[in-house]
Amino acid sequence: MTMLESYRECVIYGIFILVCINGSRCEKNDEQAEDLYKLMVEVMGSNYSQDDENTRNKGKSTWETCESRTDSLREALTESSRHTLVSSTYVSFFTHNLRLQSDLLSQFSARATEHVKLAKSISSHLDVDVRQGIEETKKLVEQVLAIAENLIKSTPWVKNRHLVAKFEKITSELRMHDNYGKDFQKVTNILVAVEKTFLECRLSYSFVEESDLLCYIMTASEHRLSHGDEVFSLDDNAFNNHPTLAFGFPNYHHTQYGREMASKLGYTGFTVGHEIGHTFFDSYSQPELLPYFSKQVDDCVQNQFNATCTEYMEDSCATTDDFLDENGADIFGLQLAYELMKEYYGFNIGNIIERLNMTYDQLFFYSYAMGFCSGSLSSVELQDDGKYEPHSAHNIRINTIAQHPAFQQAFNCPTDSRMMRSATRQCHIYGNEAPETRRKFLI
């Protein structure tokens, strides 16, 4: 078989599939049916036009008898290809439709995978039963939000510019997504409907060669899936898509089954604080959600991460504006979590846990660091668009805690130790010690 013959066969089988796809739905899209009719006239000649004229004059769909004509149509196409060069119109039309179908299948495959992943993830949450952990994490969100709100209200520039009400509104909008029952039912219904369409199609078109491929395309055309939500994930991750907060399975598991509150607050508590921190930390030059943010705070955060990069770089490290939002959320998140630590333990925060031979505040910082330990050299990732993946290197995120006074106190770090040499002045994101500024507000 020559290359041209091979190409013809490929094109003919492709149009054969397209005819069945579009034919079974032409009553919904007369324009597409007309295009296909013109294409068939182009490929098969005037005889096809004359044969089909009576059907068209009766106002019936050209393709309403697709099932009964499938075999004869393919034979006609194949026979025509042996005697006629594939026209440019034919190739152009088929290539365009093939590209559309390819995009459709790629999108359907990706989104169906997202839906399956979500269903499996929720199922795992329920199998291990972290429902209590979900409720406890939700409580942590409420407690950390209350701390953040109090700090914001006591911030000089917030009070002086009469922005308390604006921040209260933003705070009131934040919610942790925890409706696993509704989500599981929704995603299951979608997947069952997709499977039903595919199986019914395969039964109807069992006589068609490569019927599974045909039915896969038809199913993708029938179900235009949206992106699957990542609100329940098995990964050690979390996100803030304001106003929605969501956390990964490890946070719920640790919160439910961890023995000490200090370890829960160092791990899940920090993650909660970090995600809430995304709402309240911004770039002073291009604030998004907030009416204003402080340049002094931005500079303070980046100075700390730069100093830690200089001291602790392993494989690679950087401190550009690409990292600003995540860096700020790290520092503010740790501050929020530790404030909750102080509320919970009070004067007992420095007491020793006998079975662990460490204090509660030491356990808090160990638990925080555990979330970033990977066993490999820490690095940053430069993406295809020339920007960095926005999270700083793991070891840098760990060692910036040196700027929190409670860390030095918990471990009695000498001021000339390596950790303390890398510590810059503490960054007060909010609170009565936060920097004041006279810069004009963007309201």
PDB file of C-alpha atoms in Angstrom, residues 179-298:
ATOM      1  CA  ASN A 179     -19.125  18.832  52.319  1.00  0.00           C
ATOM      2  CA  TYR A 180     -17.667  15.456  51.380  1.00  0.00           C
ATOM      3  CA  GLY A 181     -21.088  13.754  51.284  1.00  0.00           C
ATOM      4  CA  LYS A 182     -22.556  16.119  48.711  1.00  0.00           C
ATOM      5  CA  ASP A 183     -19.353  16.142  46.654  1.00  0.00           C
ATOM      6  CA  PHE A 184     -19.163  12.349  46.587  1.00  0.00           C
ATOM      7  CA  GLN A 185     -22.788  12.048  45.456  1.00  0.00           C
ATOM      8  CA  LYS A 186     -22.300  14.681  42.758  1.00  0.00           C
ATOM      9  CA  VAL A 187     -19.131  13.212  41.267  1.00  0.00           C
ATOM     10  CA  THR A 188     -20.513   9.670  41.450  1.00  0.00           C
ATOM     11  CA  ASN A 189     -23.657  10.705  39.563  1.00  0.00           C
ATOM     12  CA  ILE A 190     -21.530  12.285  36.838  1.00  0.00           C
ATOM     13  CA  LEU A 191     -19.333   9.201  36.429  1.00  0.00           C
ATOM     14  CA  VAL A 192     -22.339   6.846  36.384  1.00  0.00           C
ATOM     15  CA  ALA A 193     -23.975   8.956  33.653  1.00  0.00           C
ATOM     16  CA  VAL A 194     -20.762   8.881  31.592  1.00  0.00           C
ATOM     17  CA  GLU A 195     -20.495   5.105  31.939  1.00  0.00           C
ATOM     18  CA  LYS A 196     -24.161   4.642  30.999  1.00  0.00           C
ATOM     19  CA  THR A 197     -23.745   6.688  27.808  1.00  0.00           C
ATOM     20  CA  PHE A 198     -20.699   4.676  26.787  1.00  0.00           C
ATOM     21  CA  LEU A 199     -22.280   1.281  27.450  1.00  0.00           C
ATOM     22  CA  GLU A 200     -25.518   2.155  25.647  1.00  0.00           C
ATOM     23  CA  CYS A 201     -23.522   3.403  22.666  1.00  0.00           C
ATOM     24  CA  ARG A 202     -21.407   0.250  22.549  1.00  0.00           C
ATOM     25  CA  LEU A 203     -24.561  -1.857  22.560  1.00  0.00           C
ATOM     26  CA  SER A 204     -26.098   0.173  19.720  1.00  0.00           C
ATOM     27  CA  TYR A 205     -22.957   0.239  17.573  1.00  0.00           C
ATOM     28  CA  SER A 206     -21.538  -3.204  18.294  1.00  0.00           C
ATOM     29  CA  PHE A 207     -21.530  -3.936  14.541  1.00  0.00           C
ATOM     30  CA  VAL A 208     -19.123  -1.057  13.897  1.00  0.00           C
ATOM     31  CA  GLU A 209     -15.447  -1.774  13.631  1.00  0.00           C
ATOM     32  CA  GLU A 210     -13.581  -0.070  16.516  1.00  0.00           C
ATOM     33  CA  SER A 211     -16.910   0.600  18.230  1.00  0.00           C
ATOM     34  CA  ASP A 212     -15.188   1.366  21.539  1.00  0.00           C
ATOM     35  CA  LEU A 213     -13.308   4.239  19.912  1.00  0.00           C
ATOM     36  CA  LEU A 214     -16.471   5.507  18.284  1.00  0.00           C
ATOM     37  CA  CYS A 215     -18.393   5.344  21.562  1.00  0.00           C
ATOM     38  CA  TYR A 216     -15.580   7.006  23.464  1.00  0.00           C
ATOM     39  CA  ILE A 217     -15.771   9.961  21.072  1.00  0.00           C
ATOM     40  CA  MET A 218     -19.558  10.038  21.266  1.00  0.00           C
ATOM     41  CA  THR A 219     -19.452   9.927  25.075  1.00  0.00           C
ATOM     42  CA  ALA A 220     -16.947  12.781  25.169  1.00  0.00           C
ATOM     43  CA  SER A 221     -19.226  14.785  22.879  1.00  0.00           C
ATOM     44  CA  GLU A 222     -22.269  14.051  25.051  1.00  0.00           C
ATOM     45  CA  HIS A 223     -20.645  14.914  28.393  1.00  0.00           C
ATOM     46  CA  ARG A 224     -18.739  18.200  28.372  1.00  0.00           C
ATOM     47  CA  LEU A 225     -17.224  17.817  31.817  1.00  0.00           C
ATOM     48  CA  SER A 226     -16.122  20.769  33.896  1.00  0.00           C
ATOM     49  CA  HIS A 227     -12.866  20.761  35.838  1.00  0.00           C
ATOM     50  CA  GLY A 228     -12.947  18.378  38.795  1.00  0.00           C
ATOM     51  CA  ASP A 229     -12.567  20.202  42.105  1.00  0.00           C
ATOM     52  CA  GLU A 230      -9.501  19.472  44.216  1.00  0.00           C
ATOM     53  CA  VAL A 231     -11.338  20.133  47.442  1.00  0.00           C
ATOM     54  CA  PHE A 232     -10.497  16.668  48.777  1.00  0.00           C
ATOM     55  CA  SER A 233      -6.980  15.544  47.977  1.00  0.00           C
ATOM     56  CA  LEU A 234      -4.741  12.745  49.200  1.00  0.00           C
ATOM     57  CA  ASP A 235      -1.684  14.973  48.762  1.00  0.00           C
ATOM     58  CA  ASP A 236       0.026  16.865  51.550  1.00  0.00           C
ATOM     59  CA  ASN A 237      -1.317  20.107  50.215  1.00  0.00           C
ATOM     60  CA  ALA A 238      -3.935  22.807  50.723  1.00  0.00           C
ATOM     61  CA  PHE A 239      -5.268  25.793  48.836  1.00  0.00           C
ATOM     62  CA  ASN A 240      -7.002  29.127  49.279  1.00  0.00           C
ATOM     63  CA  ASN A 241      -9.259  29.952  46.349  1.00  0.00           C
ATOM     64  CA  HIS A 242     -10.920  32.833  48.158  1.00  0.00           C
ATOM     65  CA  PRO A 243     -13.337  32.415  49.773  1.00  0.00           C
ATOM     66  CA  THR A 244     -12.849  28.624  49.776  1.00  0.00           C
ATOM     67  CA  LEU A 245     -10.198  26.893  51.892  1.00  0.00           C
ATOM     68  CA  ALA A 246      -9.417  23.203  51.403  1.00  0.00           C
ATOM     69  CA  PHE A 247      -6.841  20.882  52.965  1.00  0.00           C
ATOM     70  CA  GLY A 248      -5.257  17.580  52.028  1.00  0.00           C
ATOM     71  CA  PHE A 249      -5.858  14.227  53.697  1.00  0.00           C
ATOM     72  CA  PRO A 250      -2.612  14.266  55.777  1.00  0.00           C
ATOM     73  CA  ASN A 251      -3.829  17.354  57.639  1.00  0.00           C
ATOM     74  CA  TYR A 252      -7.117  15.706  58.591  1.00  0.00           C
ATOM     75  CA  HIS A 253      -5.390  12.447  59.550  1.00  0.00           C
ATOM     76  CA  HIS A 254      -2.765  14.143  61.710  1.00  0.00           C
ATOM     77  CA  THR A 255      -5.359  16.363  63.387  1.00  0.00           C
ATOM     78  CA  GLN A 256      -7.547  13.376  64.249  1.00  0.00           C
ATOM     79  CA  TYR A 257      -4.922  10.839  65.260  1.00  0.00           C
ATOM     80  CA  GLY A 258      -2.082  13.018  66.566  1.00  0.00           C
ATOM     81  CA  ARG A 259      -1.574  12.730  70.330  1.00  0.00           C
ATOM     82  CA  GLU A 260      -0.352  16.211  71.216  1.00  0.00           C
ATOM     83  CA  MET A 261      -2.005  19.497  70.343  1.00  0.00           C
ATOM     84  CA  ALA A 262       1.441  21.052  69.886  1.00  0.00           C
ATOM     85  CA  SER A 263       2.195  18.701  66.990  1.00  0.00           C
ATOM     86  CA  LYS A 264      -1.241  19.335  65.466  1.00  0.00           C
ATOM     87  CA  LEU A 265      -0.719  23.079  65.622  1.00  0.00           C
ATOM     88  CA  GLY A 266       2.809  22.903  64.223  1.00  0.00           C
ATOM     89  CA  TYR A 267       1.615  20.850  61.252  1.00  0.00           C
ATOM     90  CA  THR A 268      -2.086  21.425  60.475  1.00  0.00           C
ATOM     91  CA  GLY A 269      -2.252  24.659  62.474  1.00  0.00           C
ATOM     92  CA  PHE A 270       0.539  26.180  60.395  1.00  0.00           C
ATOM     93  CA  THR A 271      -1.096  24.975  57.156  1.00  0.00           C
ATOM     94  CA  VAL A 272      -4.365  26.586  58.209  1.00  0.00           C
ATOM     95  CA  GLY A 273      -2.530  29.803  59.109  1.00  0.00           C
ATOM     96  CA  HIS A 274      -0.619  29.731  55.830  1.00  0.00           C
ATOM     97  CA  GLU A 275      -3.773  29.417  53.720  1.00  0.00           C
ATOM     98  CA  ILE A 276      -5.569  32.123  55.676  1.00  0.00           C
ATOM     99  CA  GLY A 277      -2.393  34.179  55.327  1.00  0.00           C
ATOM    100  CA  HIS A 278      -2.824  34.166  51.543  1.00  0.00           C
ATOM    101  CA  THR A 279      -5.990  36.230  51.955  1.00  0.00           C
ATOM    102  CA  PHE A 280      -4.319  38.832  54.145  1.00  0.00           C
ATOM    103  CA  PHE A 281      -0.861  39.062  52.589  1.00  0.00           C
ATOM    104  CA  ASP A 282      -0.469  40.947  49.336  1.00  0.00           C
ATOM    105  CA  SER A 283       1.937  42.783  47.098  1.00  0.00           C
ATOM    106  CA  TYR A 284       2.033  46.481  47.950  1.00  0.00           C
ATOM    107  CA  SER A 285       2.537  47.408  44.270  1.00  0.00           C
ATOM    108  CA  GLN A 286      -0.336  45.283  42.934  1.00  0.00           C
ATOM    109  CA  PRO A 287      -2.799  44.454  45.705  1.00  0.00           C
ATOM    110  CA  GLU A 288      -5.491  42.040  44.592  1.00  0.00           C
ATOM    111  CA  LEU A 289      -8.027  41.287  47.301  1.00  0.00           C
ATOM    112  CA  LEU A 290      -6.946  43.869  49.882  1.00  0.00           C
ATOM    113  CA  PRO A 291      -7.461  47.627  49.559  1.00  0.00           C
ATOM    114  CA  TYR A 292      -3.818  48.185  50.467  1.00  0.00           C
ATOM    115  CA  PHE A 293      -0.714  46.450  51.714  1.00  0.00           C
ATOM    116  CA  SER A 294       2.555  47.589  53.283  1.00  0.00           C
ATOM    117  CA  LYS A 295       5.793  47.848  51.311  1.00  0.00           C
ATOM    118  CA  GLN A 296       7.736  47.624  54.580  1.00  0.00           C
ATOM    119  CA  VAL A 297       6.162  44.249  55.301  1.00  0.00           C
ATOM    120  CA  ASP A 298       6.905  42.939  51.802  1.00  0.00           C
TER     121      ASP A 298
END
